[in-house]
Coordinates of C-alpha atoms and ligand atoms in Angstrom, one line a residue:
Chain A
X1 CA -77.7 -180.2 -108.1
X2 CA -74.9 -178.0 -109.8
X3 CA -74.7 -174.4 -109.1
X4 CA -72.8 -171.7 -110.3
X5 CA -72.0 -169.8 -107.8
X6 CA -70.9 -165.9 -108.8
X7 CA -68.9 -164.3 -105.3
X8 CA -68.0 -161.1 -104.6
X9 CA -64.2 -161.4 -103.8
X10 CA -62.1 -159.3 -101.9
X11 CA -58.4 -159.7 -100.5
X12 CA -58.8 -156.5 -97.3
X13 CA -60.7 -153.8 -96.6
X14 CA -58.3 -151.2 -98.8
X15 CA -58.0 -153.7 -101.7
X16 CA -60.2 -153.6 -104.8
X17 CA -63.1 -156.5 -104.9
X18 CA -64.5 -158.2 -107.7
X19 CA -67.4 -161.1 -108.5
X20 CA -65.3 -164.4 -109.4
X21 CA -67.3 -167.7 -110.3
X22 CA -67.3 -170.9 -108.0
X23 CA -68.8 -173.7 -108.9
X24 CA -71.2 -175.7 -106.2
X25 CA -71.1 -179.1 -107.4
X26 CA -73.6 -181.9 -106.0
X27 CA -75.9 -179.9 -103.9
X28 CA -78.5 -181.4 -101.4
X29 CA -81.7 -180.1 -101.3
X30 CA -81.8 -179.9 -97.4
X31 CA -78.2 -178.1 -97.4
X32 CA -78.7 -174.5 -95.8
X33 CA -77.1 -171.9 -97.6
X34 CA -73.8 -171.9 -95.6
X35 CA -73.6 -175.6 -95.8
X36 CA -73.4 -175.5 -99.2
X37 CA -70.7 -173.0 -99.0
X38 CA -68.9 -174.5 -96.4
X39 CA -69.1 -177.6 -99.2
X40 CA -67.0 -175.4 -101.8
X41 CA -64.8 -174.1 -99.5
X42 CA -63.5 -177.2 -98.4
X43 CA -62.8 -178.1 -102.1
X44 CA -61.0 -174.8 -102.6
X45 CA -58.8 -175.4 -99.9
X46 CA -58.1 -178.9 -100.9
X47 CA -57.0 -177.1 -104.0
X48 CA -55.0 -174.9 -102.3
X49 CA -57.0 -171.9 -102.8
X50 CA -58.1 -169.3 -100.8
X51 CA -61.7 -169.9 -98.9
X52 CA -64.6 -167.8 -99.2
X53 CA -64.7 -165.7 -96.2
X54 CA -68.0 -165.2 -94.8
X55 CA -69.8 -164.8 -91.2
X56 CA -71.8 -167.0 -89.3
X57 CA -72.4 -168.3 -85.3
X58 CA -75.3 -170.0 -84.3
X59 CA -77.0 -171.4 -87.4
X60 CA -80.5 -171.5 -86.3
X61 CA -81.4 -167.6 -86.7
X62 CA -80.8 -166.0 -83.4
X63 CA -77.3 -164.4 -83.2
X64 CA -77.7 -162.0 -86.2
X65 CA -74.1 -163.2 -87.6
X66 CA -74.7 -164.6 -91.2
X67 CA -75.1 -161.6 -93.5
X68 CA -74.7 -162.0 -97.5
X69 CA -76.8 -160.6 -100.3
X70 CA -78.3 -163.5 -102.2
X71 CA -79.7 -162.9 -106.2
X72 CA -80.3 -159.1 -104.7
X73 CA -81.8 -159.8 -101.4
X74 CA -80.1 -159.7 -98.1
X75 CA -80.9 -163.2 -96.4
X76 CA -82.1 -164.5 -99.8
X77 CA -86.0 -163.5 -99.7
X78 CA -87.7 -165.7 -97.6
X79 CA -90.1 -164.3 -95.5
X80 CA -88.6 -164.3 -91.7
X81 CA -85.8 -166.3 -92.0
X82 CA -82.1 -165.4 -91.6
X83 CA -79.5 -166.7 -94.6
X84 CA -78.4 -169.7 -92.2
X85 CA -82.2 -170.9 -92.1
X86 CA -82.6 -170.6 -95.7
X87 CA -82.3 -174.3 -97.7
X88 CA -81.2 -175.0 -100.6
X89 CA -84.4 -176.7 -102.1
X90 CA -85.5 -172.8 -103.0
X91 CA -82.9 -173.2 -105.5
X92 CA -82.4 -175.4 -108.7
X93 CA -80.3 -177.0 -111.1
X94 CA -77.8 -175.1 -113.0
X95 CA -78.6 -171.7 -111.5
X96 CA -76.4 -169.1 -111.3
X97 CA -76.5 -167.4 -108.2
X98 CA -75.0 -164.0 -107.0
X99 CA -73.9 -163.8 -103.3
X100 CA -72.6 -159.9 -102.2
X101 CA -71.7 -159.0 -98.9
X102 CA -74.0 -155.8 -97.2
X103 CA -72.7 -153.1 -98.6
X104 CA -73.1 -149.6 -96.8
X105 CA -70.0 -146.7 -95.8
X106 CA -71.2 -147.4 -92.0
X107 CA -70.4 -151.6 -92.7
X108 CA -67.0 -150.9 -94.2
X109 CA -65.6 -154.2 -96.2
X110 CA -63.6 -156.8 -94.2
X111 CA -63.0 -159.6 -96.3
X112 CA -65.1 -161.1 -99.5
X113 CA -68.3 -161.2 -98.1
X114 CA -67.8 -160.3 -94.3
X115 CA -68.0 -156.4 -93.5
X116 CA -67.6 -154.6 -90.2
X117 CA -70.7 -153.7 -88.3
X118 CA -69.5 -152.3 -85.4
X119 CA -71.1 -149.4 -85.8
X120 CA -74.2 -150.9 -84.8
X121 CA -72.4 -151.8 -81.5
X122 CA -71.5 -148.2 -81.1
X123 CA -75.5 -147.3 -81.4
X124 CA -76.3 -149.5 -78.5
X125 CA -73.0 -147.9 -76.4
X126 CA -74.8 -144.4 -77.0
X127 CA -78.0 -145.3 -74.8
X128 CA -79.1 -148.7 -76.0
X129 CA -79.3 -150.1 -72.6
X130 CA -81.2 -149.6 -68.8
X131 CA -78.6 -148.0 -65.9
X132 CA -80.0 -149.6 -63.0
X133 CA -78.2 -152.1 -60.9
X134 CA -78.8 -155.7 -61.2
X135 CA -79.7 -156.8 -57.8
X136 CA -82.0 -160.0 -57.3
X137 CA -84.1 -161.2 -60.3
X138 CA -87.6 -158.9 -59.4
X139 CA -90.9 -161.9 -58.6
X140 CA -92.3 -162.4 -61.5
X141 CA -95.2 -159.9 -62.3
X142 CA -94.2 -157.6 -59.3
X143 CA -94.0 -154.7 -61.9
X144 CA -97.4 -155.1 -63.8
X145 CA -97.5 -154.4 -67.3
X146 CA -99.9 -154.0 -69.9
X147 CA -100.6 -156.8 -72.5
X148 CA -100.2 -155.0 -75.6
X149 CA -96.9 -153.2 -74.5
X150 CA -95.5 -156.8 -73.4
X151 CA -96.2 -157.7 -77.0
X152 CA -95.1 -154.7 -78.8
X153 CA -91.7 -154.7 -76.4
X154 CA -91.1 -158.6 -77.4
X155 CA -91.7 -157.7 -81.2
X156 CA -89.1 -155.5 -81.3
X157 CA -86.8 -157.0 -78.8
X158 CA -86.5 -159.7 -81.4
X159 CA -84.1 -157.4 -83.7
X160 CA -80.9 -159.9 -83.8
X161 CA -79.1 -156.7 -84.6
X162 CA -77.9 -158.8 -88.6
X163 CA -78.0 -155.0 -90.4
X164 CA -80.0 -157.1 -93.1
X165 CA -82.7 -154.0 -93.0
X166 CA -79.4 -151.6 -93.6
X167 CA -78.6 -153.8 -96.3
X168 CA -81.8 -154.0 -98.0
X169 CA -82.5 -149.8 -98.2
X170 CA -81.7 -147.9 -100.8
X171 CA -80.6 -145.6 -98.5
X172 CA -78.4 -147.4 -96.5
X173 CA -80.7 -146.7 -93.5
X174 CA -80.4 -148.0 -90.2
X175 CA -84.1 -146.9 -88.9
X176 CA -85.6 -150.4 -88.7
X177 CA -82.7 -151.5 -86.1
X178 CA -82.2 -148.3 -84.4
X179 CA -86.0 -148.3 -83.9
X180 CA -86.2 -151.6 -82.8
X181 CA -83.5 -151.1 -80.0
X182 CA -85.4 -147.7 -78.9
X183 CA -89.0 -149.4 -78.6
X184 CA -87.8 -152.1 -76.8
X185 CA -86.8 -150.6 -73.9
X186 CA -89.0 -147.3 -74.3
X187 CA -92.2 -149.4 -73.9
X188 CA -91.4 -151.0 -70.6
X189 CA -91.2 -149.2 -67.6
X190 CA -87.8 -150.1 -66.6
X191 CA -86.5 -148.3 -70.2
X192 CA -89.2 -145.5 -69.7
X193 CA -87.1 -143.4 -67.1
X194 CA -84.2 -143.1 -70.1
X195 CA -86.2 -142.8 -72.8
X196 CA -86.2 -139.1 -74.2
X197 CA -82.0 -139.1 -73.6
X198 CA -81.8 -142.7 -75.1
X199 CA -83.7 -142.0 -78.5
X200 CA -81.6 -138.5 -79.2
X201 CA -78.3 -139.9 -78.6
X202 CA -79.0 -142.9 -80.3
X203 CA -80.4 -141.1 -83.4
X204 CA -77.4 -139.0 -83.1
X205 CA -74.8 -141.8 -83.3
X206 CA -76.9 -143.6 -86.4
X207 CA -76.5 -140.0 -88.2
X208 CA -72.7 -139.7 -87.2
X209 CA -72.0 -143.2 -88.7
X210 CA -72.9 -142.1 -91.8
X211 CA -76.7 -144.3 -92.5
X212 CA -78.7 -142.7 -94.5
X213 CA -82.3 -141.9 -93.9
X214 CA -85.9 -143.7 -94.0
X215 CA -87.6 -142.7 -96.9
X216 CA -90.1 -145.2 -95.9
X217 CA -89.6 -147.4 -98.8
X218 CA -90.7 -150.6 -97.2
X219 CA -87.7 -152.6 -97.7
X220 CA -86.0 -153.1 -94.4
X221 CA -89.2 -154.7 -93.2
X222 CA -89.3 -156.8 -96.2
X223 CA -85.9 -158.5 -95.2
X224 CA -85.9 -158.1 -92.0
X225 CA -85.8 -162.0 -90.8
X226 CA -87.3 -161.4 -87.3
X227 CA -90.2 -159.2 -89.3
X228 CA -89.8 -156.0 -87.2
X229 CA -92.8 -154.0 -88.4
X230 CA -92.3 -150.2 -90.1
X231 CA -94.7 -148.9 -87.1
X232 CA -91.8 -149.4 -84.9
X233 CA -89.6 -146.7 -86.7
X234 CA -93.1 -144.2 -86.4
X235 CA -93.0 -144.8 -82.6
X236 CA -89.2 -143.6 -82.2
X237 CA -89.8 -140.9 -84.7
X238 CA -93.1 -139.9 -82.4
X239 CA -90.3 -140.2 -79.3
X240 CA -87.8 -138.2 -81.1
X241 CA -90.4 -135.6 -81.7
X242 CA -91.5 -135.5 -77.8
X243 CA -88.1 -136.1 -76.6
Chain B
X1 CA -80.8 -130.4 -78.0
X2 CA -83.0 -127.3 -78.8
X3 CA -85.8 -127.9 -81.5
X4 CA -84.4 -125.9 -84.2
X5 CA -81.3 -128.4 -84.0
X6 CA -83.3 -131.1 -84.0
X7 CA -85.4 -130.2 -87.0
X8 CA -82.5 -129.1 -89.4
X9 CA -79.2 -131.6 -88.3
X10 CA -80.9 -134.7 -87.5
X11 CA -82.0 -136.8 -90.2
X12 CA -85.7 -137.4 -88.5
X13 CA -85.8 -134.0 -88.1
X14 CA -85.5 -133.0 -92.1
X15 CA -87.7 -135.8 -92.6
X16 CA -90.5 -133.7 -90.3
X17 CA -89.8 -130.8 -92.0
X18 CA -90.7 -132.9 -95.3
X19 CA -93.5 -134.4 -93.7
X20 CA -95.1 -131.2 -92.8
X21 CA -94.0 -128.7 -95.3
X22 CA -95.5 -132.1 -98.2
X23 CA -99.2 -131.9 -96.5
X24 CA -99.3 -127.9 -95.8
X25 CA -98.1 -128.1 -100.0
X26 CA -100.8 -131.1 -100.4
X27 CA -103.5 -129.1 -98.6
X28 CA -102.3 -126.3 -101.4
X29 CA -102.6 -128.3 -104.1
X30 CA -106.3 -129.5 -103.0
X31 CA -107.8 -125.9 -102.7
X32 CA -105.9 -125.0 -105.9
X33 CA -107.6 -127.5 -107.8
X34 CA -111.0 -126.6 -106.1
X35 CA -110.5 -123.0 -107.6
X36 CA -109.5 -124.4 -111.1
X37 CA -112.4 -126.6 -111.5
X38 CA -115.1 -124.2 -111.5
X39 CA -113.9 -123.3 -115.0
X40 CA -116.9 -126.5 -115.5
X41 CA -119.0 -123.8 -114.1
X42 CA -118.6 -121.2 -117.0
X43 CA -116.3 -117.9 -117.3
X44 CA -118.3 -116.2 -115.2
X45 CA -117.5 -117.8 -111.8
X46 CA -114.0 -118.7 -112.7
X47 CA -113.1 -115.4 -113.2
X48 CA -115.6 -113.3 -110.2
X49 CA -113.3 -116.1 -108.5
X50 CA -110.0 -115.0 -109.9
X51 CA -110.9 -110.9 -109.3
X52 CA -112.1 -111.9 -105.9
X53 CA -108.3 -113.3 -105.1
X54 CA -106.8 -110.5 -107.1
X55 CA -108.4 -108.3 -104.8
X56 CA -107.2 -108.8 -102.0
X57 CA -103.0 -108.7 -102.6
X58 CA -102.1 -108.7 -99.0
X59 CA -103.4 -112.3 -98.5
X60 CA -102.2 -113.1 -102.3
X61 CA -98.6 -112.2 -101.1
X62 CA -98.8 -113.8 -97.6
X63 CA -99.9 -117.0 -99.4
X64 CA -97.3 -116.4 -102.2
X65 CA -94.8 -116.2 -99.9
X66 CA -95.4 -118.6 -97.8
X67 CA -95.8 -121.2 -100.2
X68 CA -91.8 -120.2 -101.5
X69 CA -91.0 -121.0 -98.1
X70 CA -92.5 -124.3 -98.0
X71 CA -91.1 -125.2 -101.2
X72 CA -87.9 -123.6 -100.4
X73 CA -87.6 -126.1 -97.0
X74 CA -89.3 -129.2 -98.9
X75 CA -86.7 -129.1 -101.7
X76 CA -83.8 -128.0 -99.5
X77 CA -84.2 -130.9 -96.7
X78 CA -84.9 -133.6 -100.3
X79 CA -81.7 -132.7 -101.2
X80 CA -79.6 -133.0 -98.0
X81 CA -81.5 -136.1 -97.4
X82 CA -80.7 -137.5 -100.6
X83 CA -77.4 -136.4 -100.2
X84 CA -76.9 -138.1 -97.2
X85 CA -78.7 -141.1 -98.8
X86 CA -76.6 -141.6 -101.7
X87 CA -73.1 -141.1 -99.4
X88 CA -74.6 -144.0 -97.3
X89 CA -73.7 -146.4 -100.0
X90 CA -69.9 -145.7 -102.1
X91 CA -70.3 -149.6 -103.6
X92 CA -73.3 -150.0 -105.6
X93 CA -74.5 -153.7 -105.8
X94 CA -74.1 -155.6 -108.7
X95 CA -77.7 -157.3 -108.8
X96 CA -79.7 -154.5 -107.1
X97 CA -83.0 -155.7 -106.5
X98 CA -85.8 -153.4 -104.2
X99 CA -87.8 -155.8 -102.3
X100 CA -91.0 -154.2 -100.7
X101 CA -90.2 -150.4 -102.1
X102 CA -92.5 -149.5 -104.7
X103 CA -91.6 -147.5 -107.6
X104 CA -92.8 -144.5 -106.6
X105 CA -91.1 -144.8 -103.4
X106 CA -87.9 -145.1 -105.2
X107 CA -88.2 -142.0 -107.3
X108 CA -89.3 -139.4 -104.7
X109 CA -86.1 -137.1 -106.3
X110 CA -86.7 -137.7 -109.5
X111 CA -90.4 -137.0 -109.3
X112 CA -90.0 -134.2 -107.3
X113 CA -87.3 -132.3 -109.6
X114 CA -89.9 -133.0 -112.3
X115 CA -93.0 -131.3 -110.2
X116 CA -90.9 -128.6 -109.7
X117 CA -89.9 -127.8 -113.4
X118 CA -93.7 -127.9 -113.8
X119 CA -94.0 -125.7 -111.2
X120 CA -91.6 -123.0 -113.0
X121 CA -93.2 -123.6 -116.2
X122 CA -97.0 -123.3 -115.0
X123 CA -95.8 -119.8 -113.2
X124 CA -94.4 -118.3 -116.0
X125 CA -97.0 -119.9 -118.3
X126 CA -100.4 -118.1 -116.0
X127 CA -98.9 -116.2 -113.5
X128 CA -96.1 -114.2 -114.8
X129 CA -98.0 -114.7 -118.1
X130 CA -94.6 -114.5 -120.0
X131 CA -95.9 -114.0 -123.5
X132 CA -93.5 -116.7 -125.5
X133 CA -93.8 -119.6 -123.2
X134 CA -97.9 -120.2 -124.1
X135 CA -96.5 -121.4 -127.5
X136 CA -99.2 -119.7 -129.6
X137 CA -97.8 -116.4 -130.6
X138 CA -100.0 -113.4 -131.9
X139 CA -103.6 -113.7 -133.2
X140 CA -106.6 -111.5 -133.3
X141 CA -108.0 -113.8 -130.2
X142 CA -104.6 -113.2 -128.3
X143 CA -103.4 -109.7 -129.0
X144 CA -98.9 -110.2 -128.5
X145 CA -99.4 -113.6 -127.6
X146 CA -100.0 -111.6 -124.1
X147 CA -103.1 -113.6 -121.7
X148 CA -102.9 -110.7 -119.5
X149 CA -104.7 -108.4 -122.1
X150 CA -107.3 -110.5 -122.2
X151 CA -110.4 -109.4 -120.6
X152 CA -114.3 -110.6 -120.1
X153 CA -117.1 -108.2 -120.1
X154 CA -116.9 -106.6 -116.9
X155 CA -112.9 -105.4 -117.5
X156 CA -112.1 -108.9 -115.1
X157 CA -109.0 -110.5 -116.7
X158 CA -110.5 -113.1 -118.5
X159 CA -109.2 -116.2 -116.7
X160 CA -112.0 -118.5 -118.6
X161 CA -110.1 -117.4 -122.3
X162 CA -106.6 -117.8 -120.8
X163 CA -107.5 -121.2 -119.8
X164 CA -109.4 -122.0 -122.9
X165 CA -106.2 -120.6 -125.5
X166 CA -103.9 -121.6 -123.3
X167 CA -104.6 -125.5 -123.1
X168 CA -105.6 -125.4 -126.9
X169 CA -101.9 -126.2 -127.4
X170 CA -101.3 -129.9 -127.3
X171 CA -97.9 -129.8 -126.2
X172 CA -98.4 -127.3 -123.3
X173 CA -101.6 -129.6 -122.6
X174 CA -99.3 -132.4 -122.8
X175 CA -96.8 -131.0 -120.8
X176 CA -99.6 -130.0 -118.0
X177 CA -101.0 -134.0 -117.8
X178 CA -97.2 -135.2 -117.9
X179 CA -96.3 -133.0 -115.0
X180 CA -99.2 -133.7 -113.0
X181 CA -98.9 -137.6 -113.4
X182 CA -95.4 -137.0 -111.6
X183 CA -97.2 -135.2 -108.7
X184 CA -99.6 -138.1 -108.2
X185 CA -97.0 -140.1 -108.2
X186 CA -95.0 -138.4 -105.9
X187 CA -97.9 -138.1 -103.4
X188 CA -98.9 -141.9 -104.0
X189 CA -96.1 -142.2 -101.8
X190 CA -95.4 -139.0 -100.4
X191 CA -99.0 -139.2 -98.3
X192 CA -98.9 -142.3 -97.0
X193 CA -94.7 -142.0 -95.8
X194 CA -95.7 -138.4 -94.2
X195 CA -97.8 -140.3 -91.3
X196 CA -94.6 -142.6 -90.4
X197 CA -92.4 -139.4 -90.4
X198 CA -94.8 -137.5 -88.3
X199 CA -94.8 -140.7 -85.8
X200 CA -98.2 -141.9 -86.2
X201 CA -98.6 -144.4 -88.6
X202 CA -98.7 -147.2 -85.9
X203 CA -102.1 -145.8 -85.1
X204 CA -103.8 -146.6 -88.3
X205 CA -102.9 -149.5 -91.0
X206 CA -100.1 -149.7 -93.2
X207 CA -101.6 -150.9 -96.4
X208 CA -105.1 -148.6 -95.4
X209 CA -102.5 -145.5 -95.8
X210 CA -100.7 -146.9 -99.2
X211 CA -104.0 -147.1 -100.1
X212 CA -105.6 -143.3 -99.0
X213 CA -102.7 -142.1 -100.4
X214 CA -103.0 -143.8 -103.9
X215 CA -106.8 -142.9 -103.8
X216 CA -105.8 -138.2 -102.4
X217 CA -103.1 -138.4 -105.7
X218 CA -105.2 -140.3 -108.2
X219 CA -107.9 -137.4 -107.4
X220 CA -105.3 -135.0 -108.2
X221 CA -104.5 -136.7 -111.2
X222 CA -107.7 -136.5 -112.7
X223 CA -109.1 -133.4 -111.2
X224 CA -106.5 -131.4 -112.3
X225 CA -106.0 -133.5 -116.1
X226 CA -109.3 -133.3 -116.6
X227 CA -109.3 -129.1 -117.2
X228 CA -106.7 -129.4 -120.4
X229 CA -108.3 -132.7 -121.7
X230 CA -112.0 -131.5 -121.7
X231 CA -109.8 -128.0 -123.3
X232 CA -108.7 -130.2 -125.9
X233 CA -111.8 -132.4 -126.5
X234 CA -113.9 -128.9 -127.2
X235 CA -114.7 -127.5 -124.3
X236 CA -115.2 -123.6 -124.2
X237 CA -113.8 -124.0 -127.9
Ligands
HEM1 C1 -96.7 -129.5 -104.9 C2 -95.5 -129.9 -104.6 C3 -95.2 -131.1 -103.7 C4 -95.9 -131.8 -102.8 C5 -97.4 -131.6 -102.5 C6 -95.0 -132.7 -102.1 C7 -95.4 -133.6 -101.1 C8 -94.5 -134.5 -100.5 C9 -94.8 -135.3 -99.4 C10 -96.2 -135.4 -98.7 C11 -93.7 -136.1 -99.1 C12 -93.6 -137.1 -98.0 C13 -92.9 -136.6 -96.8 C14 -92.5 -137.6 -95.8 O1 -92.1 -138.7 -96.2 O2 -92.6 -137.3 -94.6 C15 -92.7 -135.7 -100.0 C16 -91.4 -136.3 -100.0 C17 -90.5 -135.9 -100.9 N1 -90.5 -134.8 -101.8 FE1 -92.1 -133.7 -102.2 N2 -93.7 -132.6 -102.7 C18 -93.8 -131.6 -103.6 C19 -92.8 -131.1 -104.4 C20 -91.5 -131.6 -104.3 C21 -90.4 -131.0 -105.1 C22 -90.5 -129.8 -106.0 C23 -89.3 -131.8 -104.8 C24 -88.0 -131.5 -105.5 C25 -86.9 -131.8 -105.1 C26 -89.7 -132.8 -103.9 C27 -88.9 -133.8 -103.3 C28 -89.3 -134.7 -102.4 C29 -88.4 -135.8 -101.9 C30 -87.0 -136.1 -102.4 C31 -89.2 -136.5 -101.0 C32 -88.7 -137.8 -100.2 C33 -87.9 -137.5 -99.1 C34 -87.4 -138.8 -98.5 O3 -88.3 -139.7 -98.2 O4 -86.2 -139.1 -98.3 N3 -91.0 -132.6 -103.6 N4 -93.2 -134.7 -100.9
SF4_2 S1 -84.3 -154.9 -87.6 FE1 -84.4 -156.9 -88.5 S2 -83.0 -156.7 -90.3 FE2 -82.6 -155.0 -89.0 S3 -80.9 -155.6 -87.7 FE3 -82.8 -156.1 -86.5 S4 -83.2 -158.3 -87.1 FE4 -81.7 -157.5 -88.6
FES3 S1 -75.7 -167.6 -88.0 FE1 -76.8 -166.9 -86.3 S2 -78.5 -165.9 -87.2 FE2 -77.6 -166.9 -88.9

């Protein structure tokens, strides 16, 4: 199939962007998404032109690196799946489809579709982690723990930190990830011992990055391709509260 | 961080402020509509009801008051948030689509600005009982256009009459429904997003909340509707 492909281009972060058209031409069903646009990039730089930059790492859903904002949706709109997982049989003939980076002050622009979303990394530097030292890996169910919080931890320890919830708000919101990184240490007892500092200083640096906030809209957890429940941001707020 | 701090800088914390200041106002708007809808029990017991509250001033004030402050903290935190919220994102997108968020959800401003013009409106229009806002000018039932002249029987202010002219007028009636189909809609969402903001949604079910809150606003919808449109169909007439 033939796609028209409508791209938001932009030279740097301080120069103005605008949507230019591309043309995908002979496009397999069983492409993924960045296949296909690895496909037109290698014919615009056979032309001579410039690529379309745009991020990406493992391919299979699990580093959090692809991004892009596909016909509106961030990840394209498949239920729990990241925009290197998504295939382009969910997409036909002579469609014209719009591809935007995320777009948020805190993930300032890089280049055409990649932005900078460090400031996630600087959530995680504010308390995101467990200060004990590593010494041998503990026996296996030494440090007994209950069922449900095994689950609830694992849930949201499967946040690949993509910003595709940040993306997705109207608000610009970074609750579903922040959440996610508080509850999945808070829950176990190795996280516990941090918790009340962990969860004000990282709600302190999401403010101070300029997200704005959950107005409990639903959307993050609509997008979110490792389907990170809303509860989760209840819990932290619940923590904040107590903390 | 002391809890003052935490309530009014961080952005959870306005959001609790929102959260509890929207169900203190809820629980407000509940009793309210409880008082109004004995007007279906004739102009007797709506206005013993209205002289009852009239006579006691000290609790009037300490509820008048209090209720400014809530509003006064509800609207200030909605507009720093949404401040905050609109800053979050300088480049809009160019096909903006809302997947999940429900209208209502996306709106909570909007609606809210709209409640409180209503809110203005229905003060001056019963409370204040500014003469030229009731739309109906001077007649031998409404002596100056003035509701506070009107009186029952007894010497009560005559609350049943006020509510009776006053709802006669289709645009005021109108004006009334409009305002409180932007309140249900404001709590369709508002009441179900309070239990996340509060931190304790993850005890109950999401949809079960969408749901109890669609269900509290649709009975303040109707309960409070149905006193200008049974006005307008007749009643008391
Ligand atoms: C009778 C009057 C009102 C009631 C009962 C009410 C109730 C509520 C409730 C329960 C919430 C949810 C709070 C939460 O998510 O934790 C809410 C949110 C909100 N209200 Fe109101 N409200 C009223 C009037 C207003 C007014 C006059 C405004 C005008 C600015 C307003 C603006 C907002 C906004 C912007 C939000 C959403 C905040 C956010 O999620 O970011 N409300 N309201
Ligand atoms: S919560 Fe979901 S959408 Fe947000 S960063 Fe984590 S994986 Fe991505
Ligand atoms: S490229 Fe790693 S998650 Fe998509």
């Amino acid at each position: 199939m033939n796609l028209t492909l409508k791209v938001w281009r932009q030279k740097s972060a301080n120069s103005p962007g605008r949507f230019q058209d591309h043309t995908a031409r002979n496009v397999m069903p069983d492409m993924s998404f960045l296949e296909m646009l690895d496909v037109v990039n290698e014919e615009l730089a056979e032309r001579g032109e410039e690529p379309i930059a745009f991020d990406s790492d493992c391919r299979e859903g699990i580093c959090g690196a692809c991004s892009l904002v596909i016909n509106g949706i961030p990840h394209g709109g498949n239920a729990g799946t990241a925009t290197c997982q998504l295939h382009m049989r969910h997409f036909h003939d002579g469609q014209t489809i719009t591809i935007e980076p995320w777009r948020a002050r805190a993930f300032p622009p890089v280049k055409d579709l990649v932005v900078d979303r460090s400031a996630f990394d600087r959530i995680i530097q504010s308390g995101g982690f467990v200060s004990v030292n590593t010494g041998g890996t503990p026996d296996a169910n030494a440090l007994p723990i209950p069922k449900v919080d095994q689950e609830l931890a694992m849930d949201a320890a499967a946040c690949i930190g993509c910003g595709a919830c940040v993306a997705a708000c109207k608000n610009a919101s970074a609750m579903l990830f922040v959440a996610a990184k508080v509850q999945h240490l808070a829950l176990l007892p190795q996280g516990k011992v941090e918790a009340n500092r962990r969860v004000l200083s990282m709600v302190e640096a999401m403010d101070a990055e300029g997200f704005g906030a959950c107005s409990v809209t639903g959307s993050c957890e609509a997008v979110c391709p490792k389907q990170i429940s809303l509860d989760f941001i209840s819990r932290m707020n619940r923590d904040y509260l107590k903390a | 961080m002391n809890v003052i701090q935490k309530l009014f800088r961080s952005s959870l914390g306005k959001k609790t402020i929102m959260a509890i200041t929207g169900i203190l106002l809820f629980g407000f708007v509940i009793v309210h509509m409880l008082g109004n809808l004995q007007i279906f029990l004739g102009a007797d017991v709506i206005n013993t009801y209205a002289a009852f509250l009239k006579s006691k001033p000290a609790l009037l004030w300490v509820a008048r008051i209090g209720l400014l402050v809530l509003v006064g903290l509800h609207i200030g935190s909605a507009v720093q948030l949404s401040r905050q919220n609109r800053a979050a994102r300088p480049i809009p997108y160019g096909d903006a689509k809302h997947p999940g968020a429900s209208y209502a959800s996306r709106t909570m401003l909007m609606s809210g600005l709209i409640v409180l013009a209503f809110i203005i409106y229905h003060l001056l229009h019963f409370t204040v009982a500014v003469p030229g806002v009731n739309l109906l000018g001077a007649s031998a039932q409404l002596p100056n256009g003035d509701f506070l002249q009107l009186k029952d029987a007894t010497g009560h202010q005559d609350v049943f009459r006020m509510l009776v002219l006053g709802f006669s007028n289709v645009w005021v009636s109108g004006f009334y429904i409009v305002g409180m189909a932007l309140l249900c809609m404001h709590l369709s969402h508002g009441i179900s997003s309070l239990f996340q903001s509060l931190g304790i949604r993850q005890h109950f079910c999401g949809q079960c909340l969408d749901r109890l809150a669609m269900l509290l606003a649709a009975i303040i919808f109707i309960g409070n509707s149905s006193i200008p449109i049974a006005i307008l169909l007749g009643y008391g007439r």
